[in-house]
mmCIF file of C-alpha atoms and ligand atoms in Angstrom:
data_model
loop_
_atom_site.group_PDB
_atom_site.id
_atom_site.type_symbol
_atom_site.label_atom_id
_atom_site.label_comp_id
_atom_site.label_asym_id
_atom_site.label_seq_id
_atom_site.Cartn_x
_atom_site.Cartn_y
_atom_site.Cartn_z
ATOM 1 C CA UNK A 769 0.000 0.000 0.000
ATOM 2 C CA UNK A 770 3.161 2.530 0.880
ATOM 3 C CA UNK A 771 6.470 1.685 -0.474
ATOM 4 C CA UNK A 772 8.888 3.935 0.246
ATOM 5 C CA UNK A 773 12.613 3.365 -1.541
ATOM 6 C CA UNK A 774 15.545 5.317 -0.736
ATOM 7 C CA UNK A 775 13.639 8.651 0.085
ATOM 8 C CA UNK A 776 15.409 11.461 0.413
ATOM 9 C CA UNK A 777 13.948 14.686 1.983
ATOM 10 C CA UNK A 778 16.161 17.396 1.778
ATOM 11 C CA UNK A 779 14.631 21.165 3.683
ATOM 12 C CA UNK A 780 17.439 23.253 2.305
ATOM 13 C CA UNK A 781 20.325 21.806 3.300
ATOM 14 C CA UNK A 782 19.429 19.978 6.150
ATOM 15 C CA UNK A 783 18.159 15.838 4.822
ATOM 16 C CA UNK A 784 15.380 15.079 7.208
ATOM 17 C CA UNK A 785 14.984 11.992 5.652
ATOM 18 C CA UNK A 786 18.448 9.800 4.840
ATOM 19 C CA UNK A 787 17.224 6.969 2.098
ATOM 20 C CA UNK A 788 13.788 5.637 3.931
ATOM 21 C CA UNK A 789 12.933 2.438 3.142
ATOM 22 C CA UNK A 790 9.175 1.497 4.184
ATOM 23 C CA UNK A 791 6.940 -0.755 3.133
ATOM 24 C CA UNK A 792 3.548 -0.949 4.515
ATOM 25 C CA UNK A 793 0.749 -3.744 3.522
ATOM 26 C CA UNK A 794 -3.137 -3.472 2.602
ATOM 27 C CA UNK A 795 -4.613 -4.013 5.441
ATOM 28 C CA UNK A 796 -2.381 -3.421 8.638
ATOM 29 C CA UNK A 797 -3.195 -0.617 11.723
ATOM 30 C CA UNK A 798 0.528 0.523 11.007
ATOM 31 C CA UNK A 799 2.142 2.409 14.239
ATOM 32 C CA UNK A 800 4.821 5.638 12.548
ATOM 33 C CA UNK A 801 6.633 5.736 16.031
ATOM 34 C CA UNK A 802 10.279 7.594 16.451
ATOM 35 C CA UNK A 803 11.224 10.831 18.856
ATOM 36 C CA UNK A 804 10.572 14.249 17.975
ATOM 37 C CA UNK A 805 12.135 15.151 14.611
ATOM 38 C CA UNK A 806 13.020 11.753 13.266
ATOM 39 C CA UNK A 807 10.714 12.157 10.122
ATOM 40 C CA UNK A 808 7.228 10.959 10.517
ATOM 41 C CA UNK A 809 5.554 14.611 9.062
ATOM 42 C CA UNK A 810 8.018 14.593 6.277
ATOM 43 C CA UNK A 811 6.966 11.144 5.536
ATOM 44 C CA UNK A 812 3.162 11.612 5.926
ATOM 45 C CA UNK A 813 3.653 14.298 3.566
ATOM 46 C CA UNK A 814 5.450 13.117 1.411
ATOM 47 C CA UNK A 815 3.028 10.253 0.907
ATOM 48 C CA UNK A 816 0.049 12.423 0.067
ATOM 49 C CA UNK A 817 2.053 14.451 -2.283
ATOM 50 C CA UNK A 818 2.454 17.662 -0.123
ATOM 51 C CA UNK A 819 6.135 17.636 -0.355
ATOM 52 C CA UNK A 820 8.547 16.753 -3.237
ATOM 53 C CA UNK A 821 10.540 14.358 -2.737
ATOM 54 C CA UNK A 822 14.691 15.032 -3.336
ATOM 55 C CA UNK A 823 15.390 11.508 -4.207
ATOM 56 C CA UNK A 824 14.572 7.967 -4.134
ATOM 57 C CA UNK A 825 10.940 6.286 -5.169
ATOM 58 C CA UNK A 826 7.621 7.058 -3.216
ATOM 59 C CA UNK A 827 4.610 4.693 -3.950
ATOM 60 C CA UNK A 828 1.503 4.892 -2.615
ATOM 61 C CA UNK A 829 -1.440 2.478 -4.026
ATOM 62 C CA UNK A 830 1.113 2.479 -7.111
ATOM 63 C CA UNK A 831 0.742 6.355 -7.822
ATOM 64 C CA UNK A 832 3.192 8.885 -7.239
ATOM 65 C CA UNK A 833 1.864 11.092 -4.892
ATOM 66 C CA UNK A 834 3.631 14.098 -6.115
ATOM 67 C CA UNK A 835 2.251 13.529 -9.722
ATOM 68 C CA UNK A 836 -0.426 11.823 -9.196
ATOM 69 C CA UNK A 837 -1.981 14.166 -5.922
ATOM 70 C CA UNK A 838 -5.220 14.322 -7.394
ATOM 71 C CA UNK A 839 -6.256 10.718 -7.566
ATOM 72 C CA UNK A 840 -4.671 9.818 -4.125
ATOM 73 C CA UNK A 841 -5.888 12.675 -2.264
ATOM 74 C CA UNK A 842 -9.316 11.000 -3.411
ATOM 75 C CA UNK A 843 -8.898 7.281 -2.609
ATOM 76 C CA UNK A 844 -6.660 8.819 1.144
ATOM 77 C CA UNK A 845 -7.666 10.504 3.935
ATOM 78 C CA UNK A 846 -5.463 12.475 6.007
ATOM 79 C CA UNK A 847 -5.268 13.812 9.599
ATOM 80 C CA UNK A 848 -2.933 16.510 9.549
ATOM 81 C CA UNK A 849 -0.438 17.125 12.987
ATOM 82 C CA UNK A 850 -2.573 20.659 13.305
ATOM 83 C CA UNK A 851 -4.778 21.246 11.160
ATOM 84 C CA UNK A 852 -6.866 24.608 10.779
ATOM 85 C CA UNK A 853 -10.445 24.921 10.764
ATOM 86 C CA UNK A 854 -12.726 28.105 9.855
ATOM 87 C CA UNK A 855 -13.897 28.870 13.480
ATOM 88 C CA UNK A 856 -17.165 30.578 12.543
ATOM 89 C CA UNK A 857 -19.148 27.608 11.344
ATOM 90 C CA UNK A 858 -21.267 24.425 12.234
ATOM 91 C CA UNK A 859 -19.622 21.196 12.303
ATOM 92 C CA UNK A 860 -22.456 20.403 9.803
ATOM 93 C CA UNK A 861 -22.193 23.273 7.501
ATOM 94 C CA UNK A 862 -18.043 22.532 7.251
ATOM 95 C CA UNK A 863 -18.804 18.679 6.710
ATOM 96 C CA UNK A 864 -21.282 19.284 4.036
ATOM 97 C CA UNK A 865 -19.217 22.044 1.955
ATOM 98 C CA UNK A 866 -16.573 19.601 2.201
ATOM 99 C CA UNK A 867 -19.058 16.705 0.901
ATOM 100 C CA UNK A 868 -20.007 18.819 -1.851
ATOM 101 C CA UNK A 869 -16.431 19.852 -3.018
ATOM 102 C CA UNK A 870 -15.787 16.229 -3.381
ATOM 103 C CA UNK A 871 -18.737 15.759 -5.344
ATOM 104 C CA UNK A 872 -20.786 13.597 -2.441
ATOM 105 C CA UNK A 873 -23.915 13.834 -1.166
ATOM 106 C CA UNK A 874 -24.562 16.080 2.202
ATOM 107 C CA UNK A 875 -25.674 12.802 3.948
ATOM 108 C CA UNK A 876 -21.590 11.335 3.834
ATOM 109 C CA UNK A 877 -21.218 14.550 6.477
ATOM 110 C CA UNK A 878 -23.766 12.789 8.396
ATOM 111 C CA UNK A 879 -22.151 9.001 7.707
ATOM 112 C CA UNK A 880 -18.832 10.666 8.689
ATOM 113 C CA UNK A 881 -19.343 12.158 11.682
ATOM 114 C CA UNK A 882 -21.489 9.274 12.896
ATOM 115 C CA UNK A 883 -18.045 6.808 12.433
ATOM 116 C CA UNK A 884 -16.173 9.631 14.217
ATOM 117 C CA UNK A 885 -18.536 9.996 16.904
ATOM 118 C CA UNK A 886 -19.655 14.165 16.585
ATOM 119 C CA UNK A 887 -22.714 13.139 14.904
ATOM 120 C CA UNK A 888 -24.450 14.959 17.953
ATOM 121 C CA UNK A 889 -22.525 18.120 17.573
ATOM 122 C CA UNK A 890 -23.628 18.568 14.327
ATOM 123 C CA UNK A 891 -25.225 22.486 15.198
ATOM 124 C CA UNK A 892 -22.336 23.126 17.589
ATOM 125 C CA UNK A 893 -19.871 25.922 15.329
ATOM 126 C CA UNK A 894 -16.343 24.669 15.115
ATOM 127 C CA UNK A 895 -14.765 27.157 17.322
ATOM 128 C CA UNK A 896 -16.760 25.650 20.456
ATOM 129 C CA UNK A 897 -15.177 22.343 20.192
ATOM 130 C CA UNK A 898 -12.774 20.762 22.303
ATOM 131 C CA UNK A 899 -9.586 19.844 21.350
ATOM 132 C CA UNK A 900 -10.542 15.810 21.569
ATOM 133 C CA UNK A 901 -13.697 16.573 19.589
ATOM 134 C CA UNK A 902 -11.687 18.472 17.054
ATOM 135 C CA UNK A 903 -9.066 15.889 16.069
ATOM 136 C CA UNK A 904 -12.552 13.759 15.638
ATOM 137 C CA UNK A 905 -13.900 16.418 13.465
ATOM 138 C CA UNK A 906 -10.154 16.495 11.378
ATOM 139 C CA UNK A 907 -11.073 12.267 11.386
ATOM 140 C CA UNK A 908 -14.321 12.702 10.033
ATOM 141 C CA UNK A 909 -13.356 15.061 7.106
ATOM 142 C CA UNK A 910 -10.376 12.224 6.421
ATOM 143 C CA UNK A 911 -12.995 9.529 6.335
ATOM 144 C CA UNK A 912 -14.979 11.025 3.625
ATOM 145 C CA UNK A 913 -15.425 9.225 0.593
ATOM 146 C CA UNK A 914 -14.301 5.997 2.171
ATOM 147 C CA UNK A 915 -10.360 5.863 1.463
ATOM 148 C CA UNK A 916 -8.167 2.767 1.158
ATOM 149 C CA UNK A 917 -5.745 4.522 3.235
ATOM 150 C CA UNK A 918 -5.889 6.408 6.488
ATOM 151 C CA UNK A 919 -2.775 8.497 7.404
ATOM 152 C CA UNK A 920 -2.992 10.062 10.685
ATOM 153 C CA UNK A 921 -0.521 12.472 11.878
ATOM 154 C CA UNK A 922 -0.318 11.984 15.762
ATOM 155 C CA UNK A 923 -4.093 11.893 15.989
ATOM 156 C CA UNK A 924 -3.555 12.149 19.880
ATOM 157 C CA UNK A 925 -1.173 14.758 20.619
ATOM 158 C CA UNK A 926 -2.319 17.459 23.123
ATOM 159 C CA UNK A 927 -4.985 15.289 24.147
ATOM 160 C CA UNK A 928 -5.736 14.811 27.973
ATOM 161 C CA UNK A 929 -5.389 11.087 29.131
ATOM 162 C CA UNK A 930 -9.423 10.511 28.758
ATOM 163 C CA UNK A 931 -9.545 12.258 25.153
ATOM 164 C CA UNK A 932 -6.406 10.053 24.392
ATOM 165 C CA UNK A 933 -8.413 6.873 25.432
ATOM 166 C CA UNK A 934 -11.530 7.944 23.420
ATOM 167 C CA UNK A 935 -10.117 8.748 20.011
ATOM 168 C CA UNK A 936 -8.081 5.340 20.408
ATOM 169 C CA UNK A 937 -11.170 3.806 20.785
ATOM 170 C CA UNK A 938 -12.698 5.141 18.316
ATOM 171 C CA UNK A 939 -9.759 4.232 15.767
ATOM 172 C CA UNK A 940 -9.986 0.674 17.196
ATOM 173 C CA UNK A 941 -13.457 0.595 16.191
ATOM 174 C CA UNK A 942 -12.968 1.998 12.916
ATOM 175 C CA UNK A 943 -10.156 -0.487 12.106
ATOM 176 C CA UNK A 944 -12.928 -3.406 13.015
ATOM 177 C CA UNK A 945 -15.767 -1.864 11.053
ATOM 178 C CA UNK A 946 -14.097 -0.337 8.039
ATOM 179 C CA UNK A 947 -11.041 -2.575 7.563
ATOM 180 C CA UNK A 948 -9.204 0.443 6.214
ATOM 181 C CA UNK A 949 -5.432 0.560 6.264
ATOM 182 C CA UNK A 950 -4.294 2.937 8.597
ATOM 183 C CA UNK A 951 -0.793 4.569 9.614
ATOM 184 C CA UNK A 952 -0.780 6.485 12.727
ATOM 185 C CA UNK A 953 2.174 8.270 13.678
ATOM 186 C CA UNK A 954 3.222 9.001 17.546
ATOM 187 C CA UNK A 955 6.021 9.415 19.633
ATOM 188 C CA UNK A 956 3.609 8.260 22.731
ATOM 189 C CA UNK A 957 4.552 4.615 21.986
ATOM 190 C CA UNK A 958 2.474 2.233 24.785
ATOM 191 C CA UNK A 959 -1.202 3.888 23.777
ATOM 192 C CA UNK A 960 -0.709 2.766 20.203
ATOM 193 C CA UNK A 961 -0.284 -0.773 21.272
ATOM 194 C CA UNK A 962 -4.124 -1.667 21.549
ATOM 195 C CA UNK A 963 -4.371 -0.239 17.599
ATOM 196 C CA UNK A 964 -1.582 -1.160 16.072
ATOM 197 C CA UNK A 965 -0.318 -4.640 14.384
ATOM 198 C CA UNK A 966 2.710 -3.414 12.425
ATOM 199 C CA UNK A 967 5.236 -0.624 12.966
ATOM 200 C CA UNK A 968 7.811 1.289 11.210
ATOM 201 C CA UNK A 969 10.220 2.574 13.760
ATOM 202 C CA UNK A 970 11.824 5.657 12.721
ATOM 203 C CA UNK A 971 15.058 7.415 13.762
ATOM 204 C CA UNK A 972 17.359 10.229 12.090
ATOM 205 C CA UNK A 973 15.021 9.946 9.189
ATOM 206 C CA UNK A 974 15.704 6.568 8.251
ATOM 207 C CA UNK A 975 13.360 3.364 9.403
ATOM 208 C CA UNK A 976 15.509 1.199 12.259
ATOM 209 C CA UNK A 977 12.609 -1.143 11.884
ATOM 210 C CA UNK A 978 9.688 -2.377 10.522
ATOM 211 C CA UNK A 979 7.189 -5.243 10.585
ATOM 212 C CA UNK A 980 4.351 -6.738 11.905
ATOM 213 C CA UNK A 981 4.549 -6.673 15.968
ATOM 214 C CA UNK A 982 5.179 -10.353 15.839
ATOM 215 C CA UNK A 983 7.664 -10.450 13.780
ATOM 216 C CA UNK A 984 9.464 -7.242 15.507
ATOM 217 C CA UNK A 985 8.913 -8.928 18.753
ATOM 218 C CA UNK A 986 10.534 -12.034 17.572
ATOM 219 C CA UNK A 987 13.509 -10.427 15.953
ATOM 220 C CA UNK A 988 14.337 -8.264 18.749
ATOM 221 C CA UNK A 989 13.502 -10.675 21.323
ATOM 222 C CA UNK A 990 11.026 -8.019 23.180
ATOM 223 C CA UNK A 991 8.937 -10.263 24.800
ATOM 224 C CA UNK A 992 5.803 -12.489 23.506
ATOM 225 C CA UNK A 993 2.581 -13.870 24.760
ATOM 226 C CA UNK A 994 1.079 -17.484 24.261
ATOM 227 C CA UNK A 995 -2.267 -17.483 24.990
ATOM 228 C CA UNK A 996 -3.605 -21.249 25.671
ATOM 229 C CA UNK A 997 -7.023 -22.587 25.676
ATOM 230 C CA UNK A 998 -7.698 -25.396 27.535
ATOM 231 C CA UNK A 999 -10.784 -27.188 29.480
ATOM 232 C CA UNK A 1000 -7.947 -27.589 32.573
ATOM 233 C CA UNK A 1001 -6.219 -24.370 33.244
ATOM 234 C CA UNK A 1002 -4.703 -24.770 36.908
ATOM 235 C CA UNK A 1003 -3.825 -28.134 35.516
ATOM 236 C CA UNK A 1004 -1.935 -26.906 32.274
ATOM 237 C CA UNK A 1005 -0.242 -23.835 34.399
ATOM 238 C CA UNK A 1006 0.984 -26.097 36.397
ATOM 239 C CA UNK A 1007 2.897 -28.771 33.871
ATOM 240 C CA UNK A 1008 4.124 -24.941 32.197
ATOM 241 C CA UNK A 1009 5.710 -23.717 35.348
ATOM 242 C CA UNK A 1010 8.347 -26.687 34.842
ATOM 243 C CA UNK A 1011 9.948 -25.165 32.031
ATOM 244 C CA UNK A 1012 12.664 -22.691 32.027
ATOM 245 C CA UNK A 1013 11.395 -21.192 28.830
ATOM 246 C CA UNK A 1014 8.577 -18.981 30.624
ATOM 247 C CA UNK A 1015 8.692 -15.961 32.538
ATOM 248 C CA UNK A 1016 5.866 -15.568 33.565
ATOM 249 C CA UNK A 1017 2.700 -18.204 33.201
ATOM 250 C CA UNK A 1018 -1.017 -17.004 34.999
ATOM 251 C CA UNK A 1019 -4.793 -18.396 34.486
ATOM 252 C CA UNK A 1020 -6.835 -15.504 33.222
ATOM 253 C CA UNK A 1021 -10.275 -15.277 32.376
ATOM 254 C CA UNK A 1022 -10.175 -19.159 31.840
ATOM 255 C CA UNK A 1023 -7.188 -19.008 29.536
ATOM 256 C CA UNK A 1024 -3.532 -19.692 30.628
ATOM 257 C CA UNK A 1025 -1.347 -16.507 29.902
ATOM 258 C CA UNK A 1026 1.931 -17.120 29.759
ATOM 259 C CA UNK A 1027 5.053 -14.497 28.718
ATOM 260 C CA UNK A 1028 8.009 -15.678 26.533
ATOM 261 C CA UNK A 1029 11.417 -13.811 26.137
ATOM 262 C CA UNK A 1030 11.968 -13.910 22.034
ATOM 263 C CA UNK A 1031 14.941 -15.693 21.727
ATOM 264 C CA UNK A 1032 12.852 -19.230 24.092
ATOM 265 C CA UNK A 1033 10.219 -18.799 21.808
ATOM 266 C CA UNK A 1034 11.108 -21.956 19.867
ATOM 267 C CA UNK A 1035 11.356 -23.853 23.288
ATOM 268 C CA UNK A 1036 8.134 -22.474 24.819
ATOM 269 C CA UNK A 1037 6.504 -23.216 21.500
ATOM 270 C CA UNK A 1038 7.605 -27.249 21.809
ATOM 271 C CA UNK A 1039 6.227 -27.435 25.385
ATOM 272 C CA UNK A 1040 2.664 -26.155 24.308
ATOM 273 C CA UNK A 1041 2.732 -28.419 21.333
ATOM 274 C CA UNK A 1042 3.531 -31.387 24.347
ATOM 275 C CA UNK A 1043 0.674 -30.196 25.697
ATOM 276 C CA UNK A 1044 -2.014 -29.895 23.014
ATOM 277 C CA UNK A 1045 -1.162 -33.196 21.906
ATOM 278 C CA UNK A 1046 -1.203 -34.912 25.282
ATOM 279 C CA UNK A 1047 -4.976 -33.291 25.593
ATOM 280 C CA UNK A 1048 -4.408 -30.582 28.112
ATOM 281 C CA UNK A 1049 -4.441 -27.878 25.602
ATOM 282 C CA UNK A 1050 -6.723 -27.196 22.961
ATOM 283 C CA UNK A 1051 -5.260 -24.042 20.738
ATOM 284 C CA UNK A 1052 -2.951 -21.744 21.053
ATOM 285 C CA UNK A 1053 -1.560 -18.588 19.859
ATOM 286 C CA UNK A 1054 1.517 -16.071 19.583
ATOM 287 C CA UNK A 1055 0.745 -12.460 20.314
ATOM 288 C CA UNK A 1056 3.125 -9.045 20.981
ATOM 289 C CA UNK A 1057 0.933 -6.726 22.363
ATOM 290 C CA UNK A 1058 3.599 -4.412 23.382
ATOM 291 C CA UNK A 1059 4.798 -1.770 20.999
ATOM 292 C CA UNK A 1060 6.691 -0.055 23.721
ATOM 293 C CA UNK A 1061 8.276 -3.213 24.235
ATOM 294 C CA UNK A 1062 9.183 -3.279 20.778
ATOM 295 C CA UNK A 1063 10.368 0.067 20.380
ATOM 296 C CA UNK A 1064 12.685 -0.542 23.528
ATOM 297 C CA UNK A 1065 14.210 -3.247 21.896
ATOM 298 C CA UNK A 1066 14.734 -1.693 18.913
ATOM 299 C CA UNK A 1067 16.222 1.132 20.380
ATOM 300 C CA UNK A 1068 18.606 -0.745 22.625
ATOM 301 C CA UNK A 1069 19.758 -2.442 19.577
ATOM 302 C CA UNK A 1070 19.880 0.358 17.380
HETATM 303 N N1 ATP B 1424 9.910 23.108 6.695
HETATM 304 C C1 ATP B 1424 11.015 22.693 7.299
HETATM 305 N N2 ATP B 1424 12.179 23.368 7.159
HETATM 306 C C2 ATP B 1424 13.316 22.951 7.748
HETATM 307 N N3 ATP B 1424 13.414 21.840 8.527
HETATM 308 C C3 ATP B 1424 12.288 21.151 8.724
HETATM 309 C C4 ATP B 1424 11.035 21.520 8.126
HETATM 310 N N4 ATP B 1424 10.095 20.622 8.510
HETATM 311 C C5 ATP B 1424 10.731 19.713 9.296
HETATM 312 N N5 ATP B 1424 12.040 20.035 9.415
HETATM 313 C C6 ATP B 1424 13.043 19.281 10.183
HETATM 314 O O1 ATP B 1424 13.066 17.948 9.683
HETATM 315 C C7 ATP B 1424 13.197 17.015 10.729
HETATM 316 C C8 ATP B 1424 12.029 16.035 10.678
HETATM 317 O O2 ATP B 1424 10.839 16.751 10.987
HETATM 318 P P1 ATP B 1424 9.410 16.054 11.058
HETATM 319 O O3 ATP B 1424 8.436 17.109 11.434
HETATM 320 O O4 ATP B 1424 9.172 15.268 9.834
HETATM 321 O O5 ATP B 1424 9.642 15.047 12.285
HETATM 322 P P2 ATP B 1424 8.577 14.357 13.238
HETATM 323 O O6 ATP B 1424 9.124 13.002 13.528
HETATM 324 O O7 ATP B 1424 7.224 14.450 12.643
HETATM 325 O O8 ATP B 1424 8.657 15.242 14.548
HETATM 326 P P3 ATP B 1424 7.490 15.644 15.594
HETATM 327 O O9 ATP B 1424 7.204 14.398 16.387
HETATM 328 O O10 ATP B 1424 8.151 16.702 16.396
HETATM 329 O O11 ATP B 1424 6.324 16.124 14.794
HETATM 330 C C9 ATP B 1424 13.269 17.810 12.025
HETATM 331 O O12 ATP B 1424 14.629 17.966 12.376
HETATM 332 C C10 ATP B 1424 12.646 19.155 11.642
HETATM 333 O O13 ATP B 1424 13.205 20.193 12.405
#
């Protein structure tokens, strides 16, 4: 969906971005996580066609945003880091012109806002919202006319902790009921964790890392969760507790939890495998939950 080869982002003479390689797949929540000034604006921009690129090859749904801006600004929506809003007008009013410029109906202001959750603050004029319902306003205007591809420029900064929590929520539920790619970019690593599944880990304007969380987790030996179904949980905790390869291993909610460092992985994976086929284990699964964890690890590395 974004391919990214090479890029070079020169302002002046200062390169912001070194020779970015990034590729991001249809269908991931991708996390664009680095510090303060490591690129992720330049590369949201970039993508959409905002800035021209000094070298190397940007794709995005095979167009060249820079040439092709028109189509792609079309089939992508974009949350800008702070965007600007007439003050003077009704959230309805601004949805609808902006409907209408694209050629939709003034009902998609009403289908928008209702995903982004201001569909009762309709009558309400822009300059009375609050900052939370504001970046959900900027997130309605980005989901109009359904794009592929949602890029979100740290759709959370500036936020107090319980406007943080909402518009994560929200973007959780959007990922569910829209399936739409999405990048979101933040240097507030831990809340992106219950969105994301992939990440492109940025740093001095290059990527350090990228990948699905799994994989991430895996190569950097952050650490990973089995999750175990079984009809005997005490029973099947107990047998896991004799194996080195765990560090932690807890019944919860009637499943048994337990918490692998990457490099036992392979070794924790053979003793669940014992189990299932002796009968004390049903399924099981591999998850990395933690993108701070991730991040850490990449960063220790790096
Ligand atoms: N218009 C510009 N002119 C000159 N330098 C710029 C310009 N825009 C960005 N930069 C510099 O390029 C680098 C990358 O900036 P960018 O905004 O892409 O990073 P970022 O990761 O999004 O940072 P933040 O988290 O602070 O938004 C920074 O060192 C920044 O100072």
């Amino acid at each position: 969906m974004i391919e990214f080869k090479g890029v070079v982002k020169k302002y002046g003479g200062f390169a912001a971005l070194r020779g970015l390689d990034m590729h991001i797949p249809r269908g991931v929540t991708a996390g664009l996580v680095g510090p303060n000034g490591s690129g992720k604006t330049t590369t949201i921009k970039l993508a959409v066609g905002l800035l021209k690129k000094s070298g190397g090859e940007v794709r995005v749904l095979g167009l060249d945003p820079w040439y092709d801006g028109v189509e792609l600004r079309r089939r992508v929506g974009v949350l800008h880091e702070k965007p600007l809003y007439p003050q003077d007008v009704t959230v309805r009013r601004l949805l609808e012109h902006l409907a209408g410029l694209r050629g939709l109906p003034a009902q998609e202001a009403v289908r928008v806002a209702r995903l982004a959750g201001i569909e009762g603050y309709m009558e309400r004029s822009v300059s009375s919202l609050s900052r939370g319902y504001l970046q959900r306003l900027g997130i309605a205007i980005a989901l109009m006319g359904e794009p592929e591809l949602l890029l979100l420029d740290e759709p959370t900064a500036n936020l107090d902790p319980s406007a943080r929590f909402e518009i994560l929520g929200m973007l959780e539920n959007l990922k569910k009921d829209l399936g739409v790619t999405m990048v979101i970019s933040s240097h507030v690593l831990p809340e992106l964790e219950k969105v994301c599944d992939y990440a492109v880990v940025l740093s001095g304007g290059v990527a350090v890392a990228q990948g699905s969380l799994l994989e991430l987790a895996r190569r950097f030996m952050a650490t990973l969760e089995l999750r175990i179904e079984t009809r005997s949980p005490r029973l099947a905790a107990s047998r896991l507790i004799l194996s080195e390869a765990f560090l932690s291993v807890e019944v919860s909610d009637g499943l048994v939890v337990a918490r692998v460092p990457g490099e036992k992985l392979r070794e924790a994976e053979a003793v669940v495998e014992d189990l299932r086929r002796s009968g004390l284990a049903e399924s099981w699964s591999v998850t990395s939950r933690s993108l701070g964890e991730v991040y850490e690890a990449v960063s220790r590395a790096g």
